[in-house]
Coordinates of C-alpha atoms and ligand atoms in Angstrom, one line a residue:
X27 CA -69.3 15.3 1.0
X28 CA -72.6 17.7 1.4
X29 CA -76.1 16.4 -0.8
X30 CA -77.5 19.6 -1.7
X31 CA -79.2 17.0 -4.1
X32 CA -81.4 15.4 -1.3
X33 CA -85.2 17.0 -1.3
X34 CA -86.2 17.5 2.0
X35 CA -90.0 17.5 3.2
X36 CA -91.0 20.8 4.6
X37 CA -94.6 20.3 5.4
X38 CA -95.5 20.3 8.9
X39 CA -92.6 22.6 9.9
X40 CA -94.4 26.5 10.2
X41 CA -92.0 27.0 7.0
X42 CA -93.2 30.5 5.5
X43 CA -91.9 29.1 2.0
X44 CA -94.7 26.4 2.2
X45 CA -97.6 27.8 3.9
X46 CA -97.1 31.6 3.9
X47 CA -97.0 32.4 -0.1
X48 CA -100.7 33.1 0.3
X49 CA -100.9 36.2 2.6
X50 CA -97.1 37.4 0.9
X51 CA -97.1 37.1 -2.3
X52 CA -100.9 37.1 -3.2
X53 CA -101.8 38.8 0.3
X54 CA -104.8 36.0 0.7
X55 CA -106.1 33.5 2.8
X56 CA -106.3 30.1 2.8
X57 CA -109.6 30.3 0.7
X58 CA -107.1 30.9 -2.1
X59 CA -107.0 28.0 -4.8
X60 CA -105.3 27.4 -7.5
X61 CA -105.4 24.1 -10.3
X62 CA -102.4 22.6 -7.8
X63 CA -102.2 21.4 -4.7
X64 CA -99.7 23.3 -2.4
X65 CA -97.4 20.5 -2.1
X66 CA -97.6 20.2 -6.3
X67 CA -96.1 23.8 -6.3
X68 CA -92.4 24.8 -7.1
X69 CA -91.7 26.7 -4.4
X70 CA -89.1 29.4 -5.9
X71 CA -90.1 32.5 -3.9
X72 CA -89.2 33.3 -0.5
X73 CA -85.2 34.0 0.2
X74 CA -84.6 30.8 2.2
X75 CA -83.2 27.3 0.8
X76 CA -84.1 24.4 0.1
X77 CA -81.0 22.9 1.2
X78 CA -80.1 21.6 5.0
X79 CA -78.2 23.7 7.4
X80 CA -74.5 22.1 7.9
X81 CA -74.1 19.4 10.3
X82 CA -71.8 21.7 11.8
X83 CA -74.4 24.2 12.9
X84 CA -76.9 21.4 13.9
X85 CA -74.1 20.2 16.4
X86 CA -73.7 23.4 17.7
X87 CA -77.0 24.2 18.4
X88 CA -77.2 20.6 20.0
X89 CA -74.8 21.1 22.1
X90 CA -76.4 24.2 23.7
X91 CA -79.4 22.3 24.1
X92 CA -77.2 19.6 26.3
X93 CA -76.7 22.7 28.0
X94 CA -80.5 22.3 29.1
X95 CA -81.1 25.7 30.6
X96 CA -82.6 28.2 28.7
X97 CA -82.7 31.8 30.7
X98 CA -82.4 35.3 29.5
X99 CA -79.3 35.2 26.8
X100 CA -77.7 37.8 25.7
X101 CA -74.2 37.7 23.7
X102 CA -71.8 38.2 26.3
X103 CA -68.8 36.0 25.6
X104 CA -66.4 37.1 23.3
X105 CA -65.9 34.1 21.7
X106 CA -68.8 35.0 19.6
X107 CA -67.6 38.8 18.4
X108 CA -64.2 36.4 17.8
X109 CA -65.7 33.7 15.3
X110 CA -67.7 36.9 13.5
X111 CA -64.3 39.0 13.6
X112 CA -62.2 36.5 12.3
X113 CA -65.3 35.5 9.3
X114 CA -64.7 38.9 8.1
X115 CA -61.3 39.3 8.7
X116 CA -61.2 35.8 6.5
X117 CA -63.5 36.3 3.8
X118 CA -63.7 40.5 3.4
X119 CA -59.9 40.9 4.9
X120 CA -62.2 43.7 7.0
X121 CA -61.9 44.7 10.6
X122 CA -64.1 46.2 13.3
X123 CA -64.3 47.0 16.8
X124 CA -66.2 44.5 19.1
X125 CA -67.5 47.8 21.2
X126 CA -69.7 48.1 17.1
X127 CA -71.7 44.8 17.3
X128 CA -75.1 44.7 19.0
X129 CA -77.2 42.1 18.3
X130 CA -81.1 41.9 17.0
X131 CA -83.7 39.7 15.9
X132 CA -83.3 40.1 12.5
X133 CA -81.7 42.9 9.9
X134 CA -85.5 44.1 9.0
X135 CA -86.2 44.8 12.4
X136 CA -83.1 46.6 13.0
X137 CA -83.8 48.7 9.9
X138 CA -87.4 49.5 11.1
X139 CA -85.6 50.7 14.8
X140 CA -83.1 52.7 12.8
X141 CA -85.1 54.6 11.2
X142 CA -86.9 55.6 13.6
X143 CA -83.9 56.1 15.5
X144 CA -81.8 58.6 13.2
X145 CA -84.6 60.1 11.3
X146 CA -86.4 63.2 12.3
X147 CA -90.5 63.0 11.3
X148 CA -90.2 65.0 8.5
X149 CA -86.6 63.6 6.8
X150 CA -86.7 61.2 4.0
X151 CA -85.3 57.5 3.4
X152 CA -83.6 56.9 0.2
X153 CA -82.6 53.6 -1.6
X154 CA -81.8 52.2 -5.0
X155 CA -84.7 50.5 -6.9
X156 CA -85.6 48.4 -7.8
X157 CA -85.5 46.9 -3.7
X158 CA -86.4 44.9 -1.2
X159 CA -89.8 45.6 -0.1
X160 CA -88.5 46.0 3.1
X161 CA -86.5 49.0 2.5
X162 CA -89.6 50.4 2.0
X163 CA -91.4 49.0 4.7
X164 CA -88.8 50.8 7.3
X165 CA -89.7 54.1 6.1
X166 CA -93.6 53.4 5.8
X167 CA -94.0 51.9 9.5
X168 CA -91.8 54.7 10.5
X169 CA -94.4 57.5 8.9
X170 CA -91.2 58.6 6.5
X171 CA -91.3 59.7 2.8
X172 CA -89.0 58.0 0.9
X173 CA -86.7 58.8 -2.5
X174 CA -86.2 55.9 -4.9
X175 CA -83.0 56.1 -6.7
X176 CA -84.0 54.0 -10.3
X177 CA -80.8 51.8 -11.0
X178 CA -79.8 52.0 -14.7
X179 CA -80.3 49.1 -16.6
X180 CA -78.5 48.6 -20.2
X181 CA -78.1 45.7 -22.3
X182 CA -79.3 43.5 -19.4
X183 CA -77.0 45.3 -16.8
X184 CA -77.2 47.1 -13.6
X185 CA -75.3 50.1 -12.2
X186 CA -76.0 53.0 -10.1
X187 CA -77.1 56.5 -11.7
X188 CA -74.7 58.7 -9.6
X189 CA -75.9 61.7 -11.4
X190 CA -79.9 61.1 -9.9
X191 CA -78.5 59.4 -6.5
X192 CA -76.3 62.8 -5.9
X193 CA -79.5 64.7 -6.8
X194 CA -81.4 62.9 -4.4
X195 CA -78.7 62.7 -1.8
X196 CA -78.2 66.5 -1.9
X197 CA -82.1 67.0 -0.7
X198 CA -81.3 68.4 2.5
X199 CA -84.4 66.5 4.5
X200 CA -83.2 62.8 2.8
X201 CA -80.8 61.9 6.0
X202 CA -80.5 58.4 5.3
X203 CA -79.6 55.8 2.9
X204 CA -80.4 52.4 3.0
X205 CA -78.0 50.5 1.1
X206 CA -78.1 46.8 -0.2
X207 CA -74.7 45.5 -0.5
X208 CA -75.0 43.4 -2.7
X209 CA -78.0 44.0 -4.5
X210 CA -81.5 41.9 -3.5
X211 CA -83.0 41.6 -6.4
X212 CA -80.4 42.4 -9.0
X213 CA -77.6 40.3 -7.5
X214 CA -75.1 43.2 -8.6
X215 CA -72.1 43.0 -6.7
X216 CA -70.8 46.7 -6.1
X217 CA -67.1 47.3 -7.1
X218 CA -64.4 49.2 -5.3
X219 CA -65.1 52.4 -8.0
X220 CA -68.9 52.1 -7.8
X221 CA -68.7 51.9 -3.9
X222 CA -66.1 54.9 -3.4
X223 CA -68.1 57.0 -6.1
X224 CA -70.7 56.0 -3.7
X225 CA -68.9 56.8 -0.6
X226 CA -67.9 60.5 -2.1
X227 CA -71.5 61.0 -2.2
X228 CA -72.8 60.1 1.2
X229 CA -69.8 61.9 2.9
X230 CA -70.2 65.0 1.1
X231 CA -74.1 65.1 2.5
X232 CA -73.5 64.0 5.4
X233 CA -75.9 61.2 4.9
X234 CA -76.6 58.2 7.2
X235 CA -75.9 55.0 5.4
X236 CA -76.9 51.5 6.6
X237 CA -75.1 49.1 4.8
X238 CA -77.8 45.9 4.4
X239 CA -75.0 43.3 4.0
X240 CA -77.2 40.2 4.1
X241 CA -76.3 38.4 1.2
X242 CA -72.4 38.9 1.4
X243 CA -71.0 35.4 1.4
X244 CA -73.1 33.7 -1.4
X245 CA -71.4 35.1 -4.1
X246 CA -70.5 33.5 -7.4
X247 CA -66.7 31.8 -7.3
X248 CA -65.2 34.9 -9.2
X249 CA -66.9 37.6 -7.1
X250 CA -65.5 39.4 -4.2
X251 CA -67.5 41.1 -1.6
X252 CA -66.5 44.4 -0.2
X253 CA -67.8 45.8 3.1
X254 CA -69.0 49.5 2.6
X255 CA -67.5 49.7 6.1
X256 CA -63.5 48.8 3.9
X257 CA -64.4 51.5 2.0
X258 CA -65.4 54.1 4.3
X259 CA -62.6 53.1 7.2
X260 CA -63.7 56.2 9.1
X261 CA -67.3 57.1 8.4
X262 CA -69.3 57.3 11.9
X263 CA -72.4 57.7 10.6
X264 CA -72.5 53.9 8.8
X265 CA -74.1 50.9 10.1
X266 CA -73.5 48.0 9.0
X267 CA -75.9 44.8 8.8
X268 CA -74.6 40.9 8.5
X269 CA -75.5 37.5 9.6
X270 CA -75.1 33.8 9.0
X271 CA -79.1 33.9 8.4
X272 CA -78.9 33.8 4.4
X273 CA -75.7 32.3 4.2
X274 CA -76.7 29.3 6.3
X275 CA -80.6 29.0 5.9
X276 CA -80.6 30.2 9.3
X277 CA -83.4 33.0 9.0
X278 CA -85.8 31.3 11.5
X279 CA -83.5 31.7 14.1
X280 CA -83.6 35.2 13.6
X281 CA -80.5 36.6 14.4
X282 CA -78.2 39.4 13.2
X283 CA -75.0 41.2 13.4
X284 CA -75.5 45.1 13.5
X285 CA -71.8 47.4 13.9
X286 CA -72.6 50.6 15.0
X287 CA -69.9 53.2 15.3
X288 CA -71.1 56.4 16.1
X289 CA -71.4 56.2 20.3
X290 CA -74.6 58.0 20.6
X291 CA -76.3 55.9 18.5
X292 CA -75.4 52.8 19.8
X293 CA -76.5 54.0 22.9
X294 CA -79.7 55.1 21.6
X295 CA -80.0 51.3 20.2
X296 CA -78.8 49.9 24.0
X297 CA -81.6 52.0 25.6
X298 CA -84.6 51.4 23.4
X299 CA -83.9 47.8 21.7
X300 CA -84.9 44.6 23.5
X301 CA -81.6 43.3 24.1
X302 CA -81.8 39.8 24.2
X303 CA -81.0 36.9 21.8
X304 CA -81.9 33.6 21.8
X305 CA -79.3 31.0 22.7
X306 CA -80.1 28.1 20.2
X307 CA -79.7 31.1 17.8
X308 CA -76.2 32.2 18.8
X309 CA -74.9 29.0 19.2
X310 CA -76.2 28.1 15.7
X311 CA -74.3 31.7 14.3
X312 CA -71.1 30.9 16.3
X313 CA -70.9 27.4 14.7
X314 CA -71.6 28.6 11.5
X315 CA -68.9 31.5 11.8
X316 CA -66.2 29.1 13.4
X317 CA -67.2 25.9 11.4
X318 CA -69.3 26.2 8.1
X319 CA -66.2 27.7 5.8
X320 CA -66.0 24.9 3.7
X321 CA -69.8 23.8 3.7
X322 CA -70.2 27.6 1.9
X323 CA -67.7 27.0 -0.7
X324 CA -69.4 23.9 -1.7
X325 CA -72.8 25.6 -1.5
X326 CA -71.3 28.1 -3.6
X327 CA -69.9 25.6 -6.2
X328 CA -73.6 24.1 -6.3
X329 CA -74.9 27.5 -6.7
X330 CA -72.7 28.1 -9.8
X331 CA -73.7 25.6 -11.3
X332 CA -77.3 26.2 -10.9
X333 CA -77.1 29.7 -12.5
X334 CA -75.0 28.1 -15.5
X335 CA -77.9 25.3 -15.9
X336 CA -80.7 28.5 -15.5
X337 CA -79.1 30.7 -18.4
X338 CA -78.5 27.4 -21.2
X339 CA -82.3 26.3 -20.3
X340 CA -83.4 30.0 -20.3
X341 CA -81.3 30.8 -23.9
X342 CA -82.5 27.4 -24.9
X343 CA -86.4 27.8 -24.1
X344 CA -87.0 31.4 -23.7
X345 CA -84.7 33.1 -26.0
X346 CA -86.2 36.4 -25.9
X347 CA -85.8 36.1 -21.9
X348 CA -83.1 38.7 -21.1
X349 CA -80.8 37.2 -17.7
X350 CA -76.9 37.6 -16.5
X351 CA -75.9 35.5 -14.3
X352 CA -76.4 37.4 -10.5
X353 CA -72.8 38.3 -9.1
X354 CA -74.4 37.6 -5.8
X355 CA -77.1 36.0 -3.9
X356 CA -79.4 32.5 -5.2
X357 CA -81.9 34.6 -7.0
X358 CA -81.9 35.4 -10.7
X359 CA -83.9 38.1 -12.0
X360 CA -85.2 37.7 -15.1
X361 CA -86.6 40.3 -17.5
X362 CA -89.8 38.6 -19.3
X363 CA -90.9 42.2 -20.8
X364 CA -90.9 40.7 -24.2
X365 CA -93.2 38.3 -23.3
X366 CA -95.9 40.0 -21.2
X367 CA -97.5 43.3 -20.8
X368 CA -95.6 45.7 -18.2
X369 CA -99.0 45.3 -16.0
X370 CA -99.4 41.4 -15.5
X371 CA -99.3 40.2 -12.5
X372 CA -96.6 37.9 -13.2
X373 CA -96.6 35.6 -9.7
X374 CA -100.2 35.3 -10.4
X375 CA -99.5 33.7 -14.2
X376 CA -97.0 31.6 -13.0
X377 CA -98.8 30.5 -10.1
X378 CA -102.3 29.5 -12.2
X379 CA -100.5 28.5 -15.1
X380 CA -97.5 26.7 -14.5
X381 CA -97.8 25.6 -10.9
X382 CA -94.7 28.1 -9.9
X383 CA -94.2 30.2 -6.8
X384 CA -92.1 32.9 -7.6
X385 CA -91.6 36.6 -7.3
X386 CA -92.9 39.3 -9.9
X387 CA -91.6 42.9 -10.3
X388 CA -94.5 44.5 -8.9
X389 CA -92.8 42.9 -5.5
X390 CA -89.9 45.4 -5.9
X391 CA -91.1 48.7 -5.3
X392 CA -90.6 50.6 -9.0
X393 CA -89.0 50.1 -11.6
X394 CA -89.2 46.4 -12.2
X395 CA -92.3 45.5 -14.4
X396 CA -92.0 42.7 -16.6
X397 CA -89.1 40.6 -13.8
X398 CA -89.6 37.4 -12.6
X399 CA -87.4 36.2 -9.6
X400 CA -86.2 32.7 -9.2
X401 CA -84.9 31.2 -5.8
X402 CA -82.1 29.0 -7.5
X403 CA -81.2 27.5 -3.8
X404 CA -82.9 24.2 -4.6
X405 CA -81.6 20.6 -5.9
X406 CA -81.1 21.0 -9.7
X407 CA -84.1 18.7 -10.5
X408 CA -86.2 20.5 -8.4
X409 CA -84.9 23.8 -10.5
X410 CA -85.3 21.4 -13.2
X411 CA -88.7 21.0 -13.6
X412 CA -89.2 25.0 -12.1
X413 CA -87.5 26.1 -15.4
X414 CA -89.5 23.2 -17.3
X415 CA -92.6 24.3 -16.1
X416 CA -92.0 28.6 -16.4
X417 CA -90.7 27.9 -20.4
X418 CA -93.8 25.6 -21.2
X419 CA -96.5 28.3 -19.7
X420 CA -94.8 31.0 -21.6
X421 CA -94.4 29.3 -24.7
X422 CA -98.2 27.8 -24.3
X423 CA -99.2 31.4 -23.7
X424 CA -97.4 32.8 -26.7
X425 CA -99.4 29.8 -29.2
X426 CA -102.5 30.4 -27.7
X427 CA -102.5 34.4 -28.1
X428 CA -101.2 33.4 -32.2
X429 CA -103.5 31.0 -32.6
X430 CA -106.3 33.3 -30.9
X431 CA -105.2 35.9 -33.3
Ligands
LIG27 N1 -82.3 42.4 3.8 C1 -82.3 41.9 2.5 C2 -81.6 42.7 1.5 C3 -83.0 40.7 2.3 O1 -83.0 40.2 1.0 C4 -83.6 40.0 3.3 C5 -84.4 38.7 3.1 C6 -83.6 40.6 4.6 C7 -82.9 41.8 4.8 C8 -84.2 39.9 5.8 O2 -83.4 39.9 6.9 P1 -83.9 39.2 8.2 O3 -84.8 40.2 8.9 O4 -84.5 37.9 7.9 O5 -82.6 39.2 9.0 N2 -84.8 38.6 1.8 C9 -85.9 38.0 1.4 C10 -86.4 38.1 0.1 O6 -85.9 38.7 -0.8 N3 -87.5 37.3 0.0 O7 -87.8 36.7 1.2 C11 -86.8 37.2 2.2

């Protein structure tokens, strides 16, 4: 019914996936060059897909354009707060007011307005490592310290290190949290314990908490998803970040869902944002939301089996790679520490050696040497010849160091 098979030409379209890895990931120009040709390159980097939007979106955002008048937009109908309410309500069995949702260009650019918004000069920004860059990023433009919190990591596992997060937490200038629910780049979905063990914390300091919910609807078949927001019912000082960007390969039309409860700040956000969305962009979300159900669950399905074909190749061909299958999101992080020195510049290797664009560790802020992440959201013979090509530079590496020897 959907052909998540089908490979789809990018070229020609501004993608940043095809003509932006040289200023992100090697921050470059286009006197960059490597032994392939850019359109040679497996392209498993950026957090986008390969895969079409639903026809469903596409007719939505068609019909808009029928519309033929394009003015100053803002969300004002509540049919819109009604297909997002009734998302959640469906997927997370989670409700919210519709006085909560303002809208903005993006969850990175609401994080780099919060921040500034709730945070004194001189208080701190923590988060969970390793992290999105961006995280980061909202504290650095912002002139803020931050406080990583290092995830544990045993026997190829993730969880949170209560004991140092409530160490950090307790620091009385660290006001905010930034929280990535679930986790970009571990793919950890966060139980009901974890999250209310979590939740205990951040009440008892009275810490601001937004909840970066980006990547809540691609989870494997037997994950749930639980909005910090259903944990902490009454919490004002939680925001709470989602949209149909990652779920739909909308991120272009940069749009986002931000619930704010606490009054003051909302109105802070009212005041000083630039409160207006673009209407190709919210007809595209509102299709999604009321329409795109069943396209997810089949993208999910595809998804599945993508990670199952990564871990046999990866057991198969890189046995000393250590990878779980990611609860959440299209990325797998892979720990290559037994093949590489902690300081390689890993999307460098890949890139020169096996013709792969992909994200390294040192991408992550701390705590990640030695990773490798792979965008999975791709036909499987694209991911195919991706894994193909990663095991043979490894392997071709590993002969010519013995045979150097
Ligand atoms: N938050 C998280 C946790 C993300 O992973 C991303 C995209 C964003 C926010 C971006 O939100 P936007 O401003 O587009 O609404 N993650 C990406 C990544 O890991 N690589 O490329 C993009």
């Amino acid at each position: 019914m959907y052909n998540f098979d089908e490979i789809i030409d990018r070229r020609h379209t501004n993608a940043m996936n095809t003509d932006g890895f040289r200023s992100y990931i090697f921050h470059a120009d286009d006197s960059m060059t490597f032994p392939y040709k850019d359109e040679e390159f497996i392209r498993m980097w950026v957090a986008d897909m390969e895969f079409a939007t639903p026809d469903v979106v596409i007719d939505g955002i068609r019909e808009r354009l029928d519309k033929r008048i394009f003015g100053y937009t803002r969300v004002f109908e509540k049919s819109y707060f009604d297909a997002f309410a009734a998302w959640c309500k469906r997927r997370y069995d989670w409700t919210f007011e519709r006085e909560e949702l303002v809208m903005s260009n993006g969850v990175i650019p609401a994080l780099y307005e919060l921040v500034d918004y709730i945070t004194k000069p001189d208080e701190k920004v923590l988060f969970l490592t390793p992290s999105y860059a961006y995280f980061k990023y909202a504290a650095d433009v912002n002139h803020r310290d931050y406080v990583c919190s290092d995830l544990l990591y045993e026997d190829g596992r993730y969880s949170i290190d209560f004991e140092d997060f409530e160490k950090k937490a307790a620091d009385e200038k660290t006001t905010i949290f930034i929280f990535c629910n679930p986790h970009n780049p571990s793919g950890r979905v966060w139980k009901e314990e974890e999250l209310k063990k979590l939740a205990e914390i951040i009440e008892k300091n009275n810490l601001w908490v937004i909840s970066d919910e980006i990547h809540c609807d691609l989870l494997r078949k037997d994950q749930q998803h639980i909005p910090l927001g259903k944990v902490m019912p009454t919490y004002q000082c939680l925001v709470t970040a989602m949209t149909p960007s990652k779920t739909f390969n909308l991120a272009g039309m940069m749009i986002s869902n931000i619930l704010i409860r606490d009054e003051e700040l909302k109105e802070i956000w009212l005041n000083r944002h630039y409160n207006f969305d673009h209407p190709l962009s919210i007809a595209a979300a509102q299709a999604a939301y009321e329409k795109g159900y069943d396209w997810v669950e089949a993208l999910r399905d595809y998804l599945d089996e993508n990670f199952r074909f990564t871990k046999e190749y990866l057991a198969e061909h890189l046995p000393k790679a250590k990878f779980h299958i990611s609860e959440a999101t299209y990325l797998a992080w892979v720990d290559l520490n037994e093949y590489f020195e902690p300081d390689e510049h890993l999307p460098m290797f890949f890139a020169y050696k096996a013709g792969v664009l992909l994200e390294g560790g040192n991408m992550f802020v701390q705590h990640s040497d030695g990773f490798i992440r792979l965008n999975l959201a791709c036909p499987k013979s694209v991911l195919a010849e991706g894994l193909k090509r990663i095991c043979e530079a490894v392997n071709t590496k590993h002969t010519e160091k013995y045979l150097g020897e």
